[in-house]
Every structure is written in structure tokens, then in C-alpha cells.
Amino acid sequence: MPKHTTEQITEKEWPLWEVFIRSKAGLDHKHCGSVHASDAEIALESARDVYTRRSEGISIWVVPSNAITASKPEDKESLFEPADDKIYRHPTFYDIPKGAGKM
Amino acid sequence: MTELNKVNDLVQYAAQIGDNGLIIGHRMSEWCFRAPSIELEMALMNCALDLIGQARELYSYAGKAGDEGKKEDDFAYLRDEQDFRNALLAEVPNGDWGDTIVRLFFMSAYNKLFYTKLAKSTDAELAAIGAKSLKEVTYHLRFSSEWLIRLGDGTEESHRRAQKSIDDLWAYTGELFTMTDAEKRLLEDGISVDVTALKADWDRLVGQILDQATLSVPENDWMQSGSKSEGRHTEHFGYIITDMQYMQRRYPGCEW
């Protein structure tokens, strides 16, 4: 018999999952959107059906949205602006030997 | 047997496999704008498009194999009810989510076994269509199996309703494993698939998933038939082709 009684199902919406797609071998998985699904396996299938219909991917990750810890928009100044005037952190002061080709 | 009869058999066979895809594909397309969520709507439409795509390839081939210069549209839009030889399972109404999932599950389990064999047909074109379709129906089977497991092993209500869907649709599964005379003749040349030999594997495959879903296999073995062999359909079929063929009947030859 089934695992749950009807009364045990209290949420009206399925949980949200973030979808990451690898478009081709060698590239990173990239965030492309989200789906609602009851569990990880269904989330994976929904991601396939919604986000790879036009051959966009060769691999999919789904992650529960509530597993992501995000920075706050109001912290933007203190988190990111201090890096703006520290150009010496960019490796632009090196001469690259011709033989090295494109970096 | 004369060459002409062989051609007729091949045309009938290709069209009949196509009919299965077109009719269940059309049924699934009826979920457009009605599915429980956008994700499921996309999933059903993807399946529908796969199935209708399979029908297009098979109708094109039937047209090419015959000598009347028929095109895929002639098969889909200009034949009458009794000319369609899809399995009855393909045409039963969508019902609720459970009915749609169970119908797709029964059909996909059959399609997976069927196309695996068709991919080895001695007819190169049918073999190629079989190989391509196999990938599509493998996903349909995965999708419908996962849903059936969740419905059966979900809540009391989803379990009860999924079991009812299985009980209601069970009588339509037997026809899948019957063979027409044309199919039997084509089997001698290795062109068609011996579907009677697929039944044991289908029972095993379906039994495994139903077991996982905590659902039971019905015990009744009386089966509906008539469409595949003689074009005798359920009372629902006329409405399908009325809807599907309206445009071509009203505006013959119309294109857009």
C-alpha cells in the first residue's frame, strides 16, 4: 500500500529545483532556469523536457533551490566594490612569450 | 505470392504502425493547455511530437512503397474510420492523469520491445525508423514508469485511482500482441516483428513496474480487439478523426 495518506500531503506546490545544463563536452554546467517537481528524479525529467528540447544539452544537474545560499543584493557594495580599484590583481602586467599562444 | 500482394502488405504494415503513433500522439496533444503544470505539459507535448513524428515517417514510407503516389497527409487526413488500424489502446480517451499515464506506460512498454525488434527488420527503411523511434519510446517508458510508481506508491487516493486506470485499460492491451494476416506473411521474409513473442517480456516489464508502484496486475484475461485486424474502433474514434481531419476535409489540399 502507498506510503502516505492523502492528509499527509499538505504542500500545495511541488518544491522548486534549479536546473544546470552542460551544453557540450568540456564546458561547465550553466544555470538555465528552474522547475517544480515532487522529487529529484522527476525534476531531472522535467528539466530535460523543458530545457533540452532544442538540443541544448548533454548533461543536466538539478539542485533543490532551498539548498542554495545566496549573497544579498544590499551587500553588493561591501562585497564586490572593494575589488574594483585593485587592478594589480589582474595578470595584465606580464609579457606572454609568443610561443605560449593564446591564454 | 505475387509482388503486388507483397507491396500491399508492406503499405498496410507501415501505415498500421504509423496509425498507433498518430492516434495516441493526437490523444496526448489534447492535453495542450490542460496539463497539471507547465513542466508536465511540455513533457506530454514532447511525447506527442515524437509519436506523431514516427507516424509521419511511417506514412511517408508507406506512400513511397505503394504505387498510388500517396503522401503522409493522405494517410492522416483523408482516410476513413475503418481504414485506421491502430491498436484500440491508442484511441481510448485521456481520462484523468492516471489514465493518460497508464495508457502511455502500456503503449511505451510495448513500443520499446517492438521497436527493438523492428530495428532488426530485413527492410532497411523500417529498420532505420525502428532504431530512431526506439530512443524516443525509451524515454516515454521512463517518464510514464516514474509517474506510475509515484501515483501507485503516493497517497491512498492516487493509489486507488491508478489501480482503477490499470483495471480499466487492461482489456485493451491484448490486441497489441495479435497479428494480422499481412503481418504474418511479412514475417516470413523477416520484415515484420513477431509481436506474439513480445508478450512474455511485456508482462515481465509491466509486472516489475507495477510491483514497484505497489499496484497489482489485473487477473482478467478477456481482451478487446477488432481495430488492428478489421478497423472496428471504439465509439470514441469518430470524434478523434472529426477533430483531426476537419481542416483537410473542409479545405481540401490546404497548406500553411
mmCIF file of C-alpha atoms in Angstrom:
data_model
loop_
_atom_site.group_PDB
_atom_site.id
_atom_site.type_symbol
_atom_site.label_atom_id
_atom_site.label_comp_id
_atom_site.label_asym_id
_atom_site.label_seq_id
_atom_site.Cartn_x
_atom_site.Cartn_y
_atom_site.Cartn_z
ATOM 1 C CA MET A 1 0.000 0.000 0.000
ATOM 2 C CA PRO A 2 1.095 3.596 -0.569
ATOM 3 C CA LYS A 3 3.482 5.397 1.745
ATOM 4 C CA HIS A 4 1.317 8.401 2.511
ATOM 5 C CA THR A 5 -2.244 9.134 3.465
ATOM 6 C CA THR A 6 -3.870 11.878 1.447
ATOM 7 C CA GLU A 7 -3.988 14.048 4.589
ATOM 8 C CA GLN A 8 -0.203 13.891 4.935
ATOM 9 C CA ILE A 9 0.266 15.829 1.730
ATOM 10 C CA THR A 10 -0.025 19.388 2.940
ATOM 11 C CA GLU A 11 2.051 21.433 0.494
ATOM 12 C CA LYS A 12 0.087 22.873 -2.388
ATOM 13 C CA GLU A 13 3.123 23.330 -4.647
ATOM 14 C CA TRP A 14 5.883 20.932 -5.559
ATOM 15 C CA PRO A 15 9.329 22.083 -4.369
ATOM 16 C CA LEU A 16 11.466 24.217 -6.655
ATOM 17 C CA TRP A 17 14.658 22.933 -8.307
ATOM 18 C CA GLU A 18 17.390 24.904 -10.067
ATOM 19 C CA VAL A 19 18.495 23.475 -13.409
ATOM 20 C CA PHE A 20 22.055 23.485 -14.713
ATOM 21 C CA ILE A 21 22.853 22.330 -18.240
ATOM 22 C CA ARG A 22 26.176 21.378 -19.819
ATOM 23 C CA SER A 23 25.836 22.321 -23.464
ATOM 24 C CA LYS A 24 28.798 20.337 -24.726
ATOM 25 C CA ALA A 25 31.736 18.300 -23.506
ATOM 26 C CA GLY A 26 34.417 20.445 -21.871
ATOM 27 C CA LEU A 27 32.081 23.310 -20.931
ATOM 28 C CA ASP A 28 30.778 23.960 -17.429
ATOM 29 C CA HIS A 29 27.190 23.352 -16.375
ATOM 30 C CA LYS A 30 25.393 26.651 -16.606
ATOM 31 C CA HIS A 31 22.298 27.747 -14.727
ATOM 32 C CA CYS A 32 19.383 27.983 -17.139
ATOM 33 C CA GLY A 33 16.205 28.107 -15.057
ATOM 34 C CA SER A 34 14.073 26.180 -12.618
ATOM 35 C CA VAL A 35 11.299 23.591 -12.457
ATOM 36 C CA HIS A 36 8.744 22.499 -9.887
ATOM 37 C CA ALA A 37 8.884 18.772 -9.104
ATOM 38 C CA SER A 38 7.975 16.351 -6.342
ATOM 39 C CA ASP A 39 11.472 14.839 -6.173
ATOM 40 C CA ALA A 40 14.884 14.801 -7.828
ATOM 41 C CA GLU A 41 14.141 12.173 -10.488
ATOM 42 C CA ILE A 42 11.015 13.974 -11.710
ATOM 43 C CA ALA A 43 12.918 17.284 -11.583
ATOM 44 C CA LEU A 44 15.547 15.786 -13.871
ATOM 45 C CA GLU A 45 12.921 14.599 -16.342
ATOM 46 C CA SER A 46 11.111 17.931 -16.254
ATOM 47 C CA ALA A 47 14.402 19.759 -16.839
ATOM 48 C CA ARG A 48 15.020 17.504 -19.831
ATOM 49 C CA ASP A 49 11.546 18.201 -21.202
ATOM 50 C CA VAL A 50 11.594 21.942 -20.615
ATOM 51 C CA TYR A 51 15.215 22.949 -21.258
ATOM 52 C CA THR A 52 16.756 20.496 -23.746
ATOM 53 C CA ARG A 53 14.089 20.285 -26.462
ATOM 54 C CA ARG A 54 16.321 22.043 -28.989
ATOM 55 C CA SER A 55 19.489 20.041 -28.355
ATOM 56 C CA GLU A 56 20.750 22.494 -25.738
ATOM 57 C CA GLY A 57 22.451 19.936 -23.548
ATOM 58 C CA ILE A 58 24.371 16.743 -22.975
ATOM 59 C CA SER A 59 24.175 16.712 -19.187
ATOM 60 C CA ILE A 60 21.766 18.059 -16.568
ATOM 61 C CA TRP A 61 22.117 18.839 -12.872
ATOM 62 C CA VAL A 62 19.153 19.661 -10.675
ATOM 63 C CA VAL A 63 19.619 21.145 -7.221
ATOM 64 C CA PRO A 64 16.932 21.930 -4.616
ATOM 65 C CA SER A 65 16.551 25.701 -4.738
ATOM 66 C CA ASN A 66 16.481 25.892 -0.954
ATOM 67 C CA ALA A 67 19.943 24.256 -0.847
ATOM 68 C CA ILE A 68 21.459 27.361 -2.384
ATOM 69 C CA THR A 69 22.799 30.052 -0.073
ATOM 70 C CA ALA A 70 22.871 33.343 -1.925
ATOM 71 C CA SER A 71 24.513 36.695 -1.266
ATOM 72 C CA LYS A 72 22.150 39.578 -0.547
ATOM 73 C CA PRO A 73 21.705 42.337 -3.134
ATOM 74 C CA GLU A 74 22.118 45.013 -0.410
ATOM 75 C CA ASP A 75 25.589 43.621 0.406
ATOM 76 C CA LYS A 76 26.773 44.343 -3.140
ATOM 77 C CA GLU A 77 28.848 47.427 -2.257
ATOM 78 C CA SER A 78 30.741 45.870 0.622
ATOM 79 C CA LEU A 79 31.244 42.526 -1.087
ATOM 80 C CA PHE A 80 32.229 43.494 -4.600
ATOM 81 C CA GLU A 81 33.184 47.149 -4.968
ATOM 82 C CA PRO A 82 36.426 46.926 -2.931
ATOM 83 C CA ALA A 83 37.840 44.808 -5.784
ATOM 84 C CA ASP A 84 37.206 47.475 -8.393
ATOM 85 C CA ASP A 85 40.358 49.576 -7.768
ATOM 86 C CA LYS A 86 42.787 46.692 -7.359
ATOM 87 C CA ILE A 87 43.810 46.260 -10.954
ATOM 88 C CA TYR A 88 47.076 44.662 -9.870
ATOM 89 C CA ARG A 89 45.081 41.522 -9.140
ATOM 90 C CA HIS A 90 44.600 41.029 -12.876
ATOM 91 C CA PRO A 91 47.518 39.257 -14.563
ATOM 92 C CA THR A 92 47.799 42.004 -17.192
ATOM 93 C CA PHE A 93 51.350 43.109 -16.268
ATOM 94 C CA TYR A 94 53.091 40.027 -17.608
ATOM 95 C CA ASP A 95 54.602 39.696 -21.064
ATOM 96 C CA ILE A 96 53.432 36.479 -22.607
ATOM 97 C CA PRO A 97 56.037 34.731 -24.783
ATOM 98 C CA LYS A 98 54.870 34.319 -28.359
ATOM 99 C CA GLY A 99 55.283 30.561 -28.210
ATOM 100 C CA ALA A 100 52.625 30.303 -25.486
ATOM 101 C CA GLY A 101 49.888 31.194 -27.958
ATOM 102 C CA LYS A 102 46.506 32.409 -26.742
ATOM 103 C CA MET A 103 45.929 32.366 -22.998
ATOM 104 C CA MET B 1 2.673 -14.771 -53.550
ATOM 105 C CA THR B 2 2.776 -12.042 -56.170
ATOM 106 C CA GLU B 3 4.921 -8.928 -55.894
ATOM 107 C CA LEU B 4 1.804 -6.762 -55.817
ATOM 108 C CA ASN B 5 0.463 -8.516 -52.751
ATOM 109 C CA LYS B 6 3.798 -8.069 -51.047
ATOM 110 C CA VAL B 7 3.674 -4.352 -51.744
ATOM 111 C CA ASN B 8 0.142 -4.130 -50.377
ATOM 112 C CA ASP B 9 1.190 -5.944 -47.228
ATOM 113 C CA LEU B 10 4.122 -3.606 -46.699
ATOM 114 C CA VAL B 11 1.998 -0.485 -47.230
ATOM 115 C CA GLN B 12 -0.598 -1.789 -44.798
ATOM 116 C CA TYR B 13 2.057 -2.701 -42.235
ATOM 117 C CA ALA B 14 3.891 0.624 -42.298
ATOM 118 C CA ALA B 15 0.603 2.553 -42.161
ATOM 119 C CA GLN B 16 -0.689 0.433 -39.298
ATOM 120 C CA ILE B 17 2.387 1.113 -37.148
ATOM 121 C CA GLY B 18 2.035 4.772 -38.085
ATOM 122 C CA ASP B 19 -1.628 4.746 -37.007
ATOM 123 C CA ASN B 20 -0.606 3.756 -33.493
ATOM 124 C CA GLY B 21 1.721 6.744 -33.260
ATOM 125 C CA LEU B 22 -0.647 9.240 -34.850
ATOM 126 C CA ILE B 23 -3.667 8.338 -32.747
ATOM 127 C CA ILE B 24 -2.006 8.151 -29.334
ATOM 128 C CA GLY B 25 0.070 11.209 -30.295
ATOM 129 C CA HIS B 26 -3.116 13.097 -31.139
ATOM 130 C CA ARG B 27 -4.701 11.992 -27.885
ATOM 131 C CA MET B 28 -1.718 13.326 -25.948
ATOM 132 C CA SER B 29 -1.807 16.596 -27.873
ATOM 133 C CA GLU B 30 -5.323 17.070 -26.463
ATOM 134 C CA TRP B 31 -3.608 17.801 -23.118
ATOM 135 C CA CYS B 32 -2.207 21.023 -24.579
ATOM 136 C CA PHE B 33 -3.267 23.925 -22.257
ATOM 137 C CA ARG B 34 -4.837 21.394 -19.875
ATOM 138 C CA ALA B 35 -1.907 19.684 -18.138
ATOM 139 C CA PRO B 36 -1.472 19.951 -14.349
ATOM 140 C CA SER B 37 1.724 22.043 -14.683
ATOM 141 C CA ILE B 38 3.836 23.661 -17.378
ATOM 142 C CA GLU B 39 6.561 21.039 -16.859
ATOM 143 C CA LEU B 40 4.102 18.184 -17.469
ATOM 144 C CA GLU B 41 2.541 19.955 -20.400
ATOM 145 C CA MET B 42 5.953 20.183 -22.070
ATOM 146 C CA ALA B 43 6.617 16.528 -21.270
ATOM 147 C CA LEU B 44 3.326 15.397 -22.810
ATOM 148 C CA MET B 45 3.772 17.588 -25.879
ATOM 149 C CA ASN B 46 7.312 16.256 -26.384
ATOM 150 C CA CYS B 47 5.932 12.713 -26.287
ATOM 151 C CA ALA B 48 3.080 13.663 -28.632
ATOM 152 C CA LEU B 49 5.500 15.190 -31.129
ATOM 153 C CA ASP B 50 7.760 12.134 -31.007
ATOM 154 C CA LEU B 51 4.809 9.841 -31.691
ATOM 155 C CA ILE B 52 3.341 11.962 -34.464
ATOM 156 C CA GLY B 53 6.846 12.231 -35.941
ATOM 157 C CA GLN B 54 7.082 8.451 -36.008
ATOM 158 C CA ALA B 55 3.729 8.311 -37.791
ATOM 159 C CA ARG B 56 4.947 10.809 -40.399
ATOM 160 C CA GLU B 57 7.984 8.720 -41.245
ATOM 161 C CA LEU B 58 5.946 5.537 -41.462
ATOM 162 C CA TYR B 59 3.226 7.144 -43.620
ATOM 163 C CA SER B 60 5.873 8.627 -45.913
ATOM 164 C CA TYR B 61 7.402 5.214 -46.301
ATOM 165 C CA ALA B 62 4.005 3.579 -46.870
ATOM 166 C CA GLY B 63 3.363 6.150 -49.585
ATOM 167 C CA LYS B 64 6.735 5.509 -51.204
ATOM 168 C CA ALA B 65 6.362 1.733 -51.007
ATOM 169 C CA GLY B 66 2.919 1.818 -52.645
ATOM 170 C CA ASP B 67 2.284 2.810 -56.238
ATOM 171 C CA GLU B 68 -0.517 5.327 -55.772
ATOM 172 C CA GLY B 69 1.766 8.272 -55.035
ATOM 173 C CA LYS B 70 0.216 8.804 -51.586
ATOM 174 C CA LYS B 71 1.709 11.344 -49.217
ATOM 175 C CA GLU B 72 1.710 11.301 -45.413
ATOM 176 C CA ASP B 73 -1.250 13.697 -45.305
ATOM 177 C CA ASP B 74 -3.326 11.275 -47.380
ATOM 178 C CA PHE B 75 -2.905 8.681 -44.675
ATOM 179 C CA ALA B 76 -3.568 11.003 -41.746
ATOM 180 C CA TYR B 77 -6.306 13.239 -43.113
ATOM 181 C CA LEU B 78 -8.080 11.511 -45.981
ATOM 182 C CA ARG B 79 -8.783 8.017 -44.785
ATOM 183 C CA ASP B 80 -12.000 6.931 -43.120
ATOM 184 C CA GLU B 81 -12.507 5.429 -39.711
ATOM 185 C CA GLN B 82 -12.296 1.772 -40.770
ATOM 186 C CA ASP B 83 -9.053 2.372 -42.692
ATOM 187 C CA PHE B 84 -7.192 3.167 -39.461
ATOM 188 C CA ARG B 85 -5.664 0.073 -37.885
ATOM 189 C CA ASN B 86 -4.187 1.429 -34.663
ATOM 190 C CA ALA B 87 -4.458 -0.658 -31.521
ATOM 191 C CA LEU B 88 -7.591 0.292 -29.552
ATOM 192 C CA LEU B 89 -5.371 1.266 -26.632
ATOM 193 C CA ALA B 90 -4.122 4.281 -28.610
ATOM 194 C CA GLU B 91 -7.591 5.792 -29.015
ATOM 195 C CA VAL B 92 -9.181 5.464 -25.570
ATOM 196 C CA PRO B 93 -9.912 8.876 -24.046
ATOM 197 C CA ASN B 94 -7.365 10.736 -21.917
ATOM 198 C CA GLY B 95 -9.445 10.439 -18.756
ATOM 199 C CA ASP B 96 -7.568 11.689 -15.709
ATOM 200 C CA TRP B 97 -3.799 11.960 -15.240
ATOM 201 C CA GLY B 98 -3.650 8.327 -14.126
ATOM 202 C CA ASP B 99 -5.460 7.077 -17.247
ATOM 203 C CA THR B 100 -3.111 9.052 -19.504
ATOM 204 C CA ILE B 101 -0.010 7.808 -17.693
ATOM 205 C CA VAL B 102 -1.169 4.181 -17.655
ATOM 206 C CA ARG B 103 -2.088 4.288 -21.356
ATOM 207 C CA LEU B 104 1.316 5.768 -22.208
ATOM 208 C CA PHE B 105 3.027 3.255 -19.946
ATOM 209 C CA PHE B 106 1.315 0.209 -21.510
ATOM 210 C CA MET B 107 1.982 1.535 -25.005
ATOM 211 C CA SER B 108 5.583 2.564 -24.323
ATOM 212 C CA ALA B 109 6.453 -0.800 -22.784
ATOM 213 C CA TYR B 110 5.118 -2.397 -25.981
ATOM 214 C CA ASN B 111 6.803 0.184 -28.234
ATOM 215 C CA LYS B 112 10.154 -0.334 -26.585
ATOM 216 C CA LEU B 113 10.057 -4.098 -27.228
ATOM 217 C CA PHE B 114 8.525 -3.634 -30.672
ATOM 218 C CA TYR B 115 10.991 -1.047 -31.980
ATOM 219 C CA THR B 116 13.939 -3.009 -30.589
ATOM 220 C CA LYS B 117 12.884 -5.810 -32.947
ATOM 221 C CA LEU B 118 11.830 -3.568 -35.833
ATOM 222 C CA ALA B 119 15.336 -2.087 -35.790
ATOM 223 C CA LYS B 120 16.489 -5.527 -36.960
ATOM 224 C CA SER B 121 13.942 -5.823 -39.789
ATOM 225 C CA THR B 122 15.250 -7.022 -43.144
ATOM 226 C CA ASP B 123 13.548 -3.946 -44.617
ATOM 227 C CA ALA B 124 16.267 -1.282 -44.318
ATOM 228 C CA GLU B 125 13.867 1.655 -44.077
ATOM 229 C CA LEU B 126 11.698 0.085 -41.363
ATOM 230 C CA ALA B 127 14.880 -0.862 -39.508
ATOM 231 C CA ALA B 128 16.100 2.749 -39.625
ATOM 232 C CA ILE B 129 12.741 4.088 -38.407
ATOM 233 C CA GLY B 130 12.796 1.453 -35.665
ATOM 234 C CA ALA B 131 16.261 2.462 -34.475
ATOM 235 C CA LYS B 132 15.364 6.153 -34.345
ATOM 236 C CA SER B 133 11.995 5.599 -32.659
ATOM 237 C CA LEU B 134 13.500 3.287 -30.061
ATOM 238 C CA LYS B 135 15.373 6.172 -28.417
ATOM 239 C CA GLU B 136 12.172 8.204 -28.187
ATOM 240 C CA VAL B 137 9.963 5.479 -26.758
ATOM 241 C CA THR B 138 12.661 4.509 -24.253
ATOM 242 C CA TYR B 139 12.235 7.957 -22.735
ATOM 243 C CA HIS B 140 8.417 7.679 -22.861
ATOM 244 C CA LEU B 141 8.706 4.440 -20.907
ATOM 245 C CA ARG B 142 10.986 6.049 -18.344
ATOM 246 C CA PHE B 143 8.705 9.070 -17.932
ATOM 247 C CA SER B 144 5.498 7.035 -17.627
ATOM 248 C CA SER B 145 7.101 4.422 -15.334
ATOM 249 C CA GLU B 146 8.373 7.066 -12.910
ATOM 250 C CA TRP B 147 4.940 8.670 -12.784
ATOM 251 C CA LEU B 148 3.149 5.375 -12.337
ATOM 252 C CA ILE B 149 5.436 4.483 -9.417
ATOM 253 C CA ARG B 150 4.653 7.820 -7.782
ATOM 254 C CA LEU B 151 0.918 7.512 -8.330
ATOM 255 C CA GLY B 152 0.777 3.912 -7.091
ATOM 256 C CA ASP B 153 3.101 4.471 -4.167
ATOM 257 C CA GLY B 154 1.909 8.008 -3.444
ATOM 258 C CA THR B 155 -1.254 8.631 -1.465
ATOM 259 C CA GLU B 156 -4.301 6.477 -0.866
ATOM 260 C CA GLU B 157 -6.235 8.440 -3.455
ATOM 261 C CA SER B 158 -3.530 8.329 -6.131
ATOM 262 C CA HIS B 159 -3.076 4.599 -5.494
ATOM 263 C CA ARG B 160 -6.781 3.887 -5.792
ATOM 264 C CA ARG B 161 -7.141 5.919 -8.967
ATOM 265 C CA ALA B 162 -4.007 4.479 -10.610
ATOM 266 C CA GLN B 163 -5.257 0.952 -9.900
ATOM 267 C CA LYS B 164 -8.599 1.853 -11.454
ATOM 268 C CA SER B 165 -6.824 3.165 -14.577
ATOM 269 C CA ILE B 166 -4.914 -0.098 -14.855
ATOM 270 C CA ASP B 167 -8.057 -2.184 -14.387
ATOM 271 C CA ASP B 168 -9.978 -0.075 -16.931
ATOM 272 C CA LEU B 169 -7.284 -0.168 -19.625
ATOM 273 C CA TRP B 170 -6.091 -3.724 -19.134
ATOM 274 C CA ALA B 171 -8.573 -5.195 -21.628
ATOM 275 C CA TYR B 172 -7.022 -3.052 -24.391
ATOM 276 C CA THR B 173 -3.516 -4.477 -24.017
ATOM 277 C CA GLY B 174 -4.109 -7.920 -25.556
ATOM 278 C CA GLU B 175 -4.664 -6.596 -29.075
ATOM 279 C CA LEU B 176 -1.086 -5.293 -29.197
ATOM 280 C CA PHE B 177 0.156 -8.885 -29.393
ATOM 281 C CA THR B 178 -2.161 -10.112 -32.150
ATOM 282 C CA MET B 179 -1.030 -10.342 -35.767
ATOM 283 C CA THR B 180 -2.880 -9.511 -38.970
ATOM 284 C CA ASP B 181 -2.567 -11.775 -41.999
ATOM 285 C CA ALA B 182 -0.311 -9.211 -43.672
ATOM 286 C CA GLU B 183 1.976 -9.168 -40.646
ATOM 287 C CA LYS B 184 2.194 -12.955 -40.674
ATOM 288 C CA ARG B 185 3.108 -13.010 -44.365
ATOM 289 C CA LEU B 186 5.744 -10.297 -43.916
ATOM 290 C CA LEU B 187 7.228 -12.236 -41.032
ATOM 291 C CA GLU B 188 8.260 -14.994 -43.458
ATOM 292 C CA ASP B 189 10.670 -12.529 -45.069
ATOM 293 C CA GLY B 190 11.840 -11.115 -41.743
ATOM 294 C CA ILE B 191 10.207 -7.738 -42.474
ATOM 295 C CA SER B 192 7.629 -7.600 -39.686
ATOM 296 C CA VAL B 193 8.003 -8.224 -35.961
ATOM 297 C CA ASP B 194 6.591 -11.342 -34.336
ATOM 298 C CA VAL B 195 4.587 -9.445 -31.723
ATOM 299 C CA THR B 196 3.148 -12.623 -30.195
ATOM 300 C CA ALA B 197 6.687 -13.322 -28.970
ATOM 301 C CA LEU B 198 6.849 -9.955 -27.160
ATOM 302 C CA LYS B 199 4.049 -10.724 -24.714
ATOM 303 C CA ALA B 200 6.152 -12.555 -22.105
ATOM 304 C CA ASP B 201 8.724 -9.743 -21.987
ATOM 305 C CA TRP B 202 5.958 -7.154 -21.796
ATOM 306 C CA ASP B 203 4.331 -8.988 -18.887
ATOM 307 C CA ARG B 204 7.667 -9.051 -17.088
ATOM 308 C CA LEU B 205 8.433 -5.388 -17.753
ATOM 309 C CA VAL B 206 4.961 -4.204 -16.736
ATOM 310 C CA GLY B 207 4.923 -6.537 -13.717
ATOM 311 C CA GLN B 208 8.199 -5.109 -12.412
ATOM 312 C CA ILE B 209 6.992 -1.510 -12.521
ATOM 313 C CA LEU B 210 3.550 -2.305 -11.097
ATOM 314 C CA ASP B 211 5.280 -4.155 -8.291
ATOM 315 C CA GLN B 212 7.439 -1.118 -7.531
ATOM 316 C CA ALA B 213 4.301 1.023 -7.674
ATOM 317 C CA THR B 214 2.543 -1.309 -5.167
ATOM 318 C CA LEU B 215 -0.145 -1.857 -7.814
ATOM 319 C CA SER B 216 -1.494 -5.212 -8.903
ATOM 320 C CA VAL B 217 -1.733 -6.837 -12.320
ATOM 321 C CA PRO B 218 -5.407 -7.486 -13.183
ATOM 322 C CA GLU B 219 -6.406 -11.118 -13.366
ATOM 323 C CA ASN B 220 -8.986 -10.899 -16.117
ATOM 324 C CA ASP B 221 -7.690 -12.064 -19.468
ATOM 325 C CA TRP B 222 -10.641 -11.210 -21.708
ATOM 326 C CA MET B 223 -9.332 -8.761 -24.247
ATOM 327 C CA GLN B 224 -10.874 -6.187 -26.573
ATOM 328 C CA SER B 225 -9.893 -6.364 -30.241
ATOM 329 C CA GLY B 226 -11.148 -5.505 -33.710
ATOM 330 C CA SER B 227 -9.339 -2.349 -34.752
ATOM 331 C CA LYS B 228 -5.991 -3.761 -35.778
ATOM 332 C CA SER B 229 -7.478 -6.585 -37.837
ATOM 333 C CA GLU B 230 -10.698 -5.094 -39.177
ATOM 334 C CA GLY B 231 -10.830 -1.383 -38.410
ATOM 335 C CA ARG B 232 -13.607 -1.771 -35.834
ATOM 336 C CA HIS B 233 -12.999 1.030 -33.350
ATOM 337 C CA THR B 234 -14.321 2.199 -30.008
ATOM 338 C CA GLU B 235 -17.139 4.736 -30.062
ATOM 339 C CA HIS B 236 -14.560 7.425 -29.288
ATOM 340 C CA PHE B 237 -12.656 7.129 -32.538
ATOM 341 C CA GLY B 238 -15.010 9.019 -34.832
ATOM 342 C CA TYR B 239 -14.627 12.132 -32.691
ATOM 343 C CA ILE B 240 -10.838 11.945 -32.951
ATOM 344 C CA ILE B 241 -10.738 11.954 -36.722
ATOM 345 C CA THR B 242 -13.525 14.504 -36.988
ATOM 346 C CA ASP B 243 -11.351 16.863 -34.987
ATOM 347 C CA MET B 244 -8.094 15.847 -36.663
ATOM 348 C CA GLN B 245 -9.325 15.838 -40.255
ATOM 349 C CA TYR B 246 -11.630 18.847 -40.166
ATOM 350 C CA MET B 247 -9.210 21.227 -41.880
ATOM 351 C CA GLN B 248 -8.309 18.973 -44.806
ATOM 352 C CA ARG B 249 -11.900 17.903 -45.311
ATOM 353 C CA ARG B 250 -13.216 21.450 -45.247
ATOM 354 C CA TYR B 251 -10.370 22.953 -47.311
ATOM 355 C CA PRO B 252 -9.013 20.085 -49.444
ATOM 356 C CA GLY B 253 -5.292 20.412 -50.165
ATOM 357 C CA CYS B 254 -4.886 23.398 -47.847
ATOM 358 C CA GLU B 255 -1.332 24.164 -46.759
ATOM 359 C CA TRP B 256 0.215 26.653 -44.368
#
